[in-house]
Each structure stands twice: as C-alpha cells, then as structure tokens.
C-alpha cells in the first residue's frame, strides 16, 4: 500500500464539513480563551451556529448526491455517511441546547465543555466516513477521548469520577481489543479497506480478529455482554453527556458495524448471523428485565438503551438492504425519543436536584407539559402507535420476518410487553401518584426547544413516515450490491432458528 | 361530502383531542363543549353511513385509500361493510353518551376528555380498517389511553383487604392472593389491563407478520390478502402454518373479547374505570376482539376458520357460565356488570362459532345491542357511585326513593340486558339461539341457562341498590334531573327499544356484511375459470343448511349469491 497524497480542490470539498467544523472548534476555544468574561451561554449558541452550518452543508451534499472516496479509500463520503453525519450533528445540537442550564453546575472549565462536545462530534463524523480499519480505529479513539473527559466533568462528584474512571478503563481495554483485532485481520488478509476484504477466505485468525473488532464495537453500542460500563457511566455522568453518550456514539458505531458486516463480511452471513441473533436476544432480554428493578431514571434509560440496541441488532441480523433501512429508521425514532426523554430528565433534575423515579411523583400536576412529553417519549421507546418507535420496531420486524428470523421476532415482541411495564411505572409516578411538593416546574427556552423538537420528531415520524423511509432507503442504496437478495418464499421446515 | 364520512367519524375525535390541548382547564364549559361537538360530528356522520349504507350492493363502502408507506406496503385504507357499520355507530353513540355521563368530572377534565376521545377514535379506527397494519395500529393505540383513564380517574375497590373477591372468598384465603397483592387498586387494574392486552396483541401481530410474509404479496391490504393469499398446506412444526396463524390471531384478539381463560383483566378493569370509560370499554372495546377475529381470521383464513372455530364453541360455554356465576356472587356493582359483560360476550362467540347466516348476523347485532345495554348499566352504576362513593351492594339499598329516574332506567337496562322482547337484544339473542341450535344444541342450552343467570344477578343487584331499607348515610344522594344527565340514558334506551321494534334496517345492513363472509367460509367452492386464468370464487348453488328461518328472515335466499358477488368486487 502506498499513500500518495495528491488532494485536488474537489477532493477537499468532500472534507468540507469536517474542515469547517475543525476551524469552528478552534474559534470556540479561542473565543473562550480571549474573552473569559463572556457568558458561557453565548459559547453554546456559537457552537450550535457552527454545527448548524455544517448540517446545512451536509444537507446540500445529500440533495446533490455528492459522494466520493479519499486517501486511498480510507475516507468515504456516501449517502449513508451523510445520513449518519446528520444524525450525529443533529443530536449534538440538541445536546448542547439541553445542557445550557446544566453547565452552571460545573465548577471549572465551562467554556471547554462545548468545545469538547463539538470535538467528540467531529470524531464521530470521521467514524461515519471510515472505510478502513485504521481510520476506524483513529476516529473511534478521537471521539472517545472527548467522552472520557466529558463523563467525569462533575469533578467534585464522586459518582461522576467513578463513571469516568470505569468508562476510561473499559474503553481503553476495548481499544486494545480493537487494535489486536486489526492486527490479526491485517495479518491474515493483508488488507485494511473493508471492500477489499469481501473475498478473503475464512481463516481462524480472521474470525478471531473480527470477533475482537465486534467486541470493541459492541462496547461502544452497549450490547450485552459488553454493556457492563453502561449503567454506572450513564448514572454518574452529567445528564447531558449521558444523553449524548446514549445516542451519537451508538449511531457512529452502527455505521461502522453496517460497513463491516455488510461490505466486508457480506459473504459470511450464514456464520455471523448466529452471533448477532444471540447478542440481540440477550441484549433485549437482559436490558428489559434489569430495567424493571431500577429506581433511578438515568439507570432505567441506560438499561432501556441496552434493550433498544438489541432491537437494532435484529435489523443487522436480517442482513438485507431492508434491514439496513430499518436500522437507520429506528435510529431516527430512537434519537428523538431518547434526547427528549433525557431533556425532561435534565429539566426535572434542575428543579428537584435528583434523578430518582419517585421524584417524578405528580409531575402531571407540577408540569403538564413535561409530563406529557415524557409520556410520549417513553411510549415511543416502548413502541406504542402512533409514535415513531412503533413504526421503527415494526420496520425492523418486517425486515427480519422476510429473512425468516422467527425466534428473534418472537423474543422482540415479548420484550415490547416487558418494556411496557417499566415505562408505565414512570408514567404511573407522573400521572397517578399525587405530588408531595406541588410547586410548578418552570422550563427555560432552549430546553423547551429541545423538547419540542423531540415531540415533533416522535409524532411526525410516527404519523407520516414516508419522507423518512424514502430518506433511509436512499441512504443505503450503495449496499444493494453487497447484500444477499431478499429470501424467496419457501416453506419453512422449522420455525425455530434462522 | 358523503364519501368522506369515514374520515369525519375517525378524525373528528382526534381533532377534538388536539384542540383540547390548547384549552385551559379553567374554562370547563369550553372543554366540555369541544369534546361534545367532536363527538357530535362523529355521531352524525355515523348515522349518515348507517342509513346511507347500500344494503343491496353490499361489500365495503365509503372507501378511502391513502398510500402511507410504499416500502412496507401499507395504506390508510378505510371502509365499512355490514359488520363494521353498526359497530362504528355503537362506538360513536357511546362516545357521545360517555361525554355527557362524565360531564361533572372536576379533576383534570381536559385531560380526561382528551384520552376519552383518543380511546374512542382508536376503537372506531379498528372498525373501519381494511389494512392489517392499521387494524393493529388502532388496536394497540386504544390500549394506552385505558391505562391513564383507569389510573387517573378510576377508583380503588373500597377496603379491599376486608372485601371478598369476585369468587366469593376472602382475599387472603383465595389462591390468587399471592399473585394479587395490591389488587383491587386502580393501579393494579390499569397495569394488568395494559400488559395483558399488549401481551396478546403482540401474539396477534406475530400472526399478522406471518400472513404478510407467507402471502408474499408485500401488502397488508385485507382485500388483496383474502383474494390472493395462499396460506394453506404449508407444513410447520408438525402442523400447518394456517393453523398456527389462526391460533395466534384468534387468541391474540380474543383476549380483549374476553373469552373465558383470558378474561381476568376485564372485570378488574371495569371496576376500576370511571363510568364513561367502562361504557366504552365494555360497550365497544371488547368488541374489537370479535371484530378483529372476523376481519382477520374469517376473511383471510376461511377454511381454517371452519376447521378450528369449534374451539370458540367450547370456550364460550365456560365464558357464559363462569361469568354468570361470578356475577351472581359479586358484591360490587361494577364487578357484577363487568362479569355480566364477559359472560354475554360468550353469546357472540357462540354466534360466531356456529358459522351460519342467522347466527353470525345475530352475533353482530348482539354486539351492537350489548353496547347499548351495558352502556346504560355502567352509566347508572357510575351515577350511583358518584352519589354514594361506594360500589358495595350490601351497604346500599332503597335508593329508588332518592333517584326514581335512575331506578326506572335501571329496570329498562336490566330488561335490555336480559333480552326482553321489545329491545334489540331480544332480536340478537333469538337469532343466535335459533341459528346455533342445529350445530351446537348443548351450547344453546347453556346460553339459555346464562339468560336465567343474567335475570338472577341483575335483579339481585337491582334489589340491592334500589329497593329495601335505605342506608341513612346516603340520604344526600339525588336523582339525575338535568337534561345533561338524562340525555345519555334516554338516548341509549331509545336506540335499544327503537331497534328492538324496528330491527329491519339494522338486520339488512348486518346481513349484507355477513352473507358474503359466510358464503366464503361454508358454501364456497373455488371455480377455476380457465379462460381468465384467475382464481375466482362463486357461491355454490346448493346450500346444505337452509339458513332461512322465516321467523326472522324475510330475505330470499337467492340474494345470498348476489350479495356475495357484490362483496367480492
């Protein structure tokens, strides 16, 4: 492999969003450094402005179907990468808006907080475009670096420190696994770019290598059995960081998983399907059952996130183009519901100071708006019509049943019922129980905006999904060459297994 | 405007709920006004489709179709046939009545009406869906409002630890107690209802997904599926696929009906719910089960239905007898009516199981009739509860002095529930009994016994509430005097008696929906028309069991094939 770096101007255009955001990141840091007396809120809006400009640029790319590869296939800009970049930037904007109030809790480095959030987003944008094991590794660590700091940002809070340490140790361990996996894969195939590996023979070294890579990415998305950091980290981290952590890295890691499983390993589908089926079943069931026992809303959402990832993996296990579409669609539904739910959690904890589920007693009386929003977000996560989560779940189930994954669908359906229980426990606290302290809860503008965006997304995707399905279908078009065609209708000899 | 009638019926309550979000609770008149006018629009449009339905043409009418998702093959496809029409009418009548019944609600009235409207709209949505996806969509959507309605405005069973449970045992002695801790509280009832119904709903969803996959048509359209889906004779797990799908769909939807072993959520839910919710719940929500079975299992899997429907014939006996006896021993007004409802739903299953023109028409008319009768009873039980704040029958009594109007209406409600001649329930019951006699004589005898039981427990409850010595604690109770309070009861009584005396239009509407369905299930042989190369169905000339019972049917049999052909188009 020889890297000849001759970049033309049109090549640089593909990198424009990243270049622009890097410059903007420097601007944010410089502004904070130069004028320390500036209200930190301004920095938040400054960052949001840069992110929105980048979003606009990406939207322009998407409409004009700009695509191409750079650096010897290490960096690819296709419509799926654009989808994930928009997903990541959108969640970053919402997270920054939701954290404006919360940032007052930090004793030091309030300005750098925004810079770090943007930096992580930048790393994840590279993840969405990574088309090569090395660029995956570099971008993954780049984005995680920001998160290590962000998680432990409440420096006087023991829980936050513990969360940061736990995240760091396990994260570094996962990075080690990843690097080892890369070395094995490279040693076996001599290739690093995903699309070059498609024809490699399955040797033990290659299989172990990919298992290690899957473990590292499973750590990022929080699938069982790589989930052990999730509850404590989510619990201890500052709530906006938890919200960020629960959405954006999962999206970025799923982009990589999609590329690995569909592009690099598409021919080995009969082998890896068992791995994904097992991980998916265990994630859904474990996440949902353990969530029942939670007393803290952040831990509840952490376990529910593990279960949601199990659902997403159903779509990956289907391995068809429709499965990929369903994953992208599901992520959109998950983005709005989850960011909304965390925004409500932040708003409530600003007023009450705690995140226990029992603190939500009588929220329906104290703040009808917050309670109603939380109700819709939780029901969307549970998958109740007419909300986005229902269509997302159904999309995934339809994709999976076309591939005959009956066991997986049965487990998924049962898990919908289990999850309904713990979401409704929160609803019960909010609406049925009477408040101890009936004073109303007020919400500030940016937070309200985030919740409105969440509500709009949850309802619009649920009631009129056509534009969104069109978008995700277009986003995965380039996979059409790699995925096996949808199974023809054959009589099933057995309903169990795939 | 006529062709958009279904959209008005379905979206008026949604629009009302949406408008209510922007109204403050401090304007109670405006809140009630919006809710009532939304329900009124729905009611008028329902009456329009009920009387505008062309019974000669039959089939699905007022059809509306909007593409919704091309990738998934989903369309918002609405239409009513003779089976859906009366149920849509019943839903909007009960919604309209329910809004007046809950007129005096004080606590968070706005939210109450929002959820009530959404509940009713979702129910109506099921009755007019011609797309399996939307059928499930609305079905599942009707479950969540129940949770909030029960939890926020429901009532605990008083002194539930001392009270006897429905089986007549002390709570602590009953076997169920260890599973029932905290039962009789409204939270328990609400959670049980949601989890129970969702658990079975996902079973039905699995059935729907299997239909979707194995039909291979990439569509959820019921009309396409029933013509083209070939799900028969696919071996699976030692049986055939169609049986598995049928069982999933039948028990998935029968749980809300509720058929006997799956009924336990229902009386608890009835008891905890506020009056208007109980009315909608018992009146129409339970019929979602029968209706969805007819729409999905009967339409798409007619052969399997004929083979497996005896399951329902067996279970319905237990429903009737078990519900009747428990209602007889229950000491809580709403438990009595709740168990009576689940007992009466056994008649509908009997009518469906017999699978002939008369009995199935009877079953559909019974759903309509029962909605009116049980709506009245729940409205009055709710009134008594509002006045006395107790549902415990032994502690009540002699209320007829205080509320002569209510006690008078209660007699009518009981009569309707029993099926006295002159009420529409009589028409329905006689059709079920006559229609099922040839096939299921034992079940018919059980059903007769059930009618006697109904008489016993309703009269027992009537005596316990309205006659005998009065408890002075309740001397402040007063009658329904205002127009607003009397209107819903009078409306339901009028409809019940009106259709009892003039049942012909209702009968013809129902018959036009039932005929093609039964023709498909029982007397239809597929005839291959080689020149067209398509598979079409034709009603066979010979009808083995002459369904014409002159007493109730004055419609010539020759119309059967005509109507069935109309329905196929």
PDB file of C-alpha atoms in Angstrom, chain A residues 200-324:
ATOM      1  CA  UNK A 200     -10.999 -13.222   1.822  1.00  0.00           C
ATOM      2  CA  UNK A 201     -11.174 -16.871   2.909  1.00  0.00           C
ATOM      3  CA  UNK A 202     -12.377 -17.536   6.420  1.00  0.00           C
ATOM      4  CA  UNK A 203      -9.313 -18.473   8.411  1.00  0.00           C
ATOM      5  CA  UNK A 204      -9.330 -18.840  12.207  1.00  0.00           C
ATOM      6  CA  UNK A 205      -7.196 -15.746  12.580  1.00  0.00           C
ATOM      7  CA  UNK A 206      -9.613 -13.684  10.543  1.00  0.00           C
ATOM      8  CA  UNK A 207     -12.582 -14.926  12.545  1.00  0.00           C
ATOM      9  CA  UNK A 208     -10.908 -14.167  15.860  1.00  0.00           C
ATOM     10  CA  UNK A 209      -9.861 -10.779  14.550  1.00  0.00           C
ATOM     11  CA  UNK A 210     -13.366  -9.853  13.568  1.00  0.00           C
ATOM     12  CA  UNK A 211     -14.742 -11.198  16.842  1.00  0.00           C
ATOM     13  CA  UNK A 212     -12.381  -8.859  18.694  1.00  0.00           C
ATOM     14  CA  UNK A 213     -13.427  -5.944  16.499  1.00  0.00           C
ATOM     15  CA  UNK A 214     -17.074  -6.809  17.119  1.00  0.00           C
ATOM     16  CA  UNK A 215     -16.408  -6.872  20.854  1.00  0.00           C
ATOM     17  CA  UNK A 216     -14.882  -3.397  20.739  1.00  0.00           C
ATOM     18  CA  UNK A 217     -17.771  -2.014  18.737  1.00  0.00           C
ATOM     19  CA  UNK A 218     -20.226  -3.884  20.937  1.00  0.00           C
ATOM     20  CA  UNK A 219     -18.673  -1.976  23.796  1.00  0.00           C
ATOM     21  CA  UNK A 220     -19.430   1.295  22.023  1.00  0.00           C
ATOM     22  CA  UNK A 221     -23.068   0.478  21.331  1.00  0.00           C
ATOM     23  CA  UNK A 222     -23.513  -1.188  24.702  1.00  0.00           C
ATOM     24  CA  UNK A 223     -24.686  -4.605  23.608  1.00  0.00           C
ATOM     25  CA  UNK A 224     -24.691  -7.426  26.147  1.00  0.00           C
ATOM     26  CA  UNK A 225     -22.142  -8.883  27.085  1.00  0.00           C
ATOM     27  CA  UNK A 226     -20.102  -5.693  26.572  1.00  0.00           C
ATOM     28  CA  UNK A 227     -22.513  -3.473  28.455  1.00  0.00           C
ATOM     29  CA  UNK A 228     -21.110  -3.520  31.980  1.00  0.00           C
ATOM     30  CA  UNK A 229     -19.885   0.089  31.871  1.00  0.00           C
ATOM     31  CA  UNK A 230     -23.212   1.475  30.717  1.00  0.00           C
ATOM     32  CA  UNK A 231     -25.351   1.738  33.883  1.00  0.00           C
ATOM     33  CA  UNK A 232     -22.693   3.251  36.129  1.00  0.00           C
ATOM     34  CA  UNK A 233     -21.351   5.579  33.498  1.00  0.00           C
ATOM     35  CA  UNK A 234     -24.797   6.778  32.494  1.00  0.00           C
ATOM     36  CA  UNK A 235     -25.705   7.223  36.131  1.00  0.00           C
ATOM     37  CA  UNK A 236     -22.639   9.148  37.166  1.00  0.00           C
ATOM     38  CA  UNK A 237     -22.020  11.263  34.088  1.00  0.00           C
ATOM     39  CA  UNK A 238     -23.540  14.725  33.794  1.00  0.00           C
ATOM     40  CA  UNK A 239     -27.020  14.160  32.350  1.00  0.00           C
ATOM     41  CA  UNK A 240     -26.472  15.985  29.033  1.00  0.00           C
ATOM     42  CA  UNK A 241     -23.345  13.903  28.500  1.00  0.00           C
ATOM     43  CA  UNK A 242     -25.380  10.788  29.258  1.00  0.00           C
ATOM     44  CA  UNK A 243     -27.882  11.877  26.638  1.00  0.00           C
ATOM     45  CA  UNK A 244     -25.075  12.442  24.151  1.00  0.00           C
ATOM     46  CA  UNK A 245     -23.438   9.142  25.037  1.00  0.00           C
ATOM     47  CA  UNK A 246     -26.691   7.262  24.613  1.00  0.00           C
ATOM     48  CA  UNK A 247     -27.283   8.451  21.057  1.00  0.00           C
ATOM     49  CA  UNK A 248     -24.409   9.721  18.962  1.00  0.00           C
ATOM     50  CA  UNK A 249     -21.685   7.080  19.592  1.00  0.00           C
ATOM     51  CA  UNK A 250     -24.230   4.340  19.067  1.00  0.00           C
ATOM     52  CA  UNK A 251     -25.118   5.796  15.698  1.00  0.00           C
ATOM     53  CA  UNK A 252     -21.476   6.183  14.692  1.00  0.00           C
ATOM     54  CA  UNK A 253     -20.562   2.680  15.824  1.00  0.00           C
ATOM     55  CA  UNK A 254     -23.538   1.258  13.968  1.00  0.00           C
ATOM     56  CA  UNK A 255     -22.329   2.929  10.795  1.00  0.00           C
ATOM     57  CA  UNK A 256     -19.078   1.030  11.187  1.00  0.00           C
ATOM     58  CA  UNK A 257     -20.857  -2.215  12.070  1.00  0.00           C
ATOM     59  CA  UNK A 258     -23.004  -1.867   8.961  1.00  0.00           C
ATOM     60  CA  UNK A 259     -19.941  -1.386   6.803  1.00  0.00           C
ATOM     61  CA  UNK A 260     -18.104  -4.300   8.381  1.00  0.00           C
ATOM     62  CA  UNK A 261     -20.937  -6.789   8.345  1.00  0.00           C
ATOM     63  CA  UNK A 262     -22.469  -5.896   5.009  1.00  0.00           C
ATOM     64  CA  UNK A 263     -19.450  -4.827   2.967  1.00  0.00           C
ATOM     65  CA  UNK A 264     -16.515  -6.727   4.434  1.00  0.00           C
ATOM     66  CA  UNK A 265     -18.269  -9.826   5.725  1.00  0.00           C
ATOM     67  CA  UNK A 266     -21.329  -9.980   3.481  1.00  0.00           C
ATOM     68  CA  UNK A 267     -20.365 -13.400   2.188  1.00  0.00           C
ATOM     69  CA  UNK A 268     -20.091 -14.857   5.685  1.00  0.00           C
ATOM     70  CA  UNK A 269     -23.667 -14.033   6.600  1.00  0.00           C
ATOM     71  CA  UNK A 270     -24.626 -17.645   7.412  1.00  0.00           C
ATOM     72  CA  UNK A 271     -21.861 -17.619  10.036  1.00  0.00           C
ATOM     73  CA  UNK A 272     -22.240 -14.251  11.726  1.00  0.00           C
ATOM     74  CA  UNK A 273     -25.985 -14.346  11.815  1.00  0.00           C
ATOM     75  CA  UNK A 274     -25.797 -16.663  14.840  1.00  0.00           C
ATOM     76  CA  UNK A 275     -23.556 -14.230  16.654  1.00  0.00           C
ATOM     77  CA  UNK A 276     -25.914 -11.341  16.009  1.00  0.00           C
ATOM     78  CA  UNK A 277     -29.021 -13.346  16.868  1.00  0.00           C
ATOM     79  CA  UNK A 278     -27.505 -14.392  20.177  1.00  0.00           C
ATOM     80  CA  UNK A 279     -26.275 -10.915  21.088  1.00  0.00           C
ATOM     81  CA  UNK A 280     -29.583  -9.381  20.090  1.00  0.00           C
ATOM     82  CA  UNK A 281     -31.695 -11.794  22.124  1.00  0.00           C
ATOM     83  CA  UNK A 282     -29.509 -11.445  25.191  1.00  0.00           C
ATOM     84  CA  UNK A 283     -29.363  -7.644  24.932  1.00  0.00           C
ATOM     85  CA  UNK A 284     -33.112  -7.209  24.604  1.00  0.00           C
ATOM     86  CA  UNK A 285     -33.996  -9.597  27.352  1.00  0.00           C
ATOM     87  CA  UNK A 286     -31.291  -8.560  29.790  1.00  0.00           C
ATOM     88  CA  UNK A 287     -31.841  -4.850  29.254  1.00  0.00           C
ATOM     89  CA  UNK A 288     -35.563  -5.045  29.711  1.00  0.00           C
ATOM     90  CA  UNK A 289     -35.609  -7.356  32.684  1.00  0.00           C
ATOM     91  CA  UNK A 290     -32.948  -5.491  34.618  1.00  0.00           C
ATOM     92  CA  UNK A 291     -34.600  -2.166  33.819  1.00  0.00           C
ATOM     93  CA  UNK A 292     -37.653  -3.301  35.789  1.00  0.00           C
ATOM     94  CA  UNK A 293     -35.658  -3.201  39.014  1.00  0.00           C
ATOM     95  CA  UNK A 294     -34.246   0.299  38.556  1.00  0.00           C
ATOM     96  CA  UNK A 295     -35.029   3.148  40.919  1.00  0.00           C
ATOM     97  CA  UNK A 296     -33.078   5.813  39.088  1.00  0.00           C
ATOM     98  CA  UNK A 297     -34.390   7.252  35.853  1.00  0.00           C
ATOM     99  CA  UNK A 298     -30.945   7.514  34.265  1.00  0.00           C
ATOM    100  CA  UNK A 299     -30.191   3.890  35.023  1.00  0.00           C
ATOM    101  CA  UNK A 300     -33.606   2.955  33.698  1.00  0.00           C
ATOM    102  CA  UNK A 301     -32.874   4.735  30.447  1.00  0.00           C
ATOM    103  CA  UNK A 302     -29.434   3.107  30.365  1.00  0.00           C
ATOM    104  CA  UNK A 303     -30.913  -0.375  30.537  1.00  0.00           C
ATOM    105  CA  UNK A 304     -33.660   0.558  28.137  1.00  0.00           C
ATOM    106  CA  UNK A 305     -30.905   1.713  25.776  1.00  0.00           C
ATOM    107  CA  UNK A 306     -29.279  -1.712  26.008  1.00  0.00           C
ATOM    108  CA  UNK A 307     -32.603  -3.265  25.073  1.00  0.00           C
ATOM    109  CA  UNK A 308     -33.076  -0.840  22.189  1.00  0.00           C
ATOM    110  CA  UNK A 309     -29.678  -1.826  20.811  1.00  0.00           C
ATOM    111  CA  UNK A 310     -30.853  -5.424  20.929  1.00  0.00           C
ATOM    112  CA  UNK A 311     -33.733  -4.347  18.724  1.00  0.00           C
ATOM    113  CA  UNK A 312     -31.408  -2.597  16.318  1.00  0.00           C
ATOM    114  CA  UNK A 313     -29.300  -5.727  16.025  1.00  0.00           C
ATOM    115  CA  UNK A 314     -32.368  -7.603  14.769  1.00  0.00           C
ATOM    116  CA  UNK A 315     -32.160  -5.419  11.690  1.00  0.00           C
ATOM    117  CA  UNK A 316     -28.429  -6.094  11.366  1.00  0.00           C
ATOM    118  CA  UNK A 317     -29.048  -9.818  11.705  1.00  0.00           C
ATOM    119  CA  UNK A 318     -31.530  -9.637   8.842  1.00  0.00           C
ATOM    120  CA  UNK A 319     -28.575  -8.507   6.757  1.00  0.00           C
ATOM    121  CA  UNK A 320     -30.679  -7.286   3.867  1.00  0.00           C
ATOM    122  CA  UNK A 321     -30.986  -3.833   2.438  1.00  0.00           C
ATOM    123  CA  UNK A 322     -34.354  -3.561   4.115  1.00  0.00           C
ATOM    124  CA  UNK A 323     -32.742  -4.498   7.401  1.00  0.00           C
ATOM    125  CA  UNK A 324     -30.261  -1.661   6.985  1.00  0.00           C
TER     126      UNK A 324
END
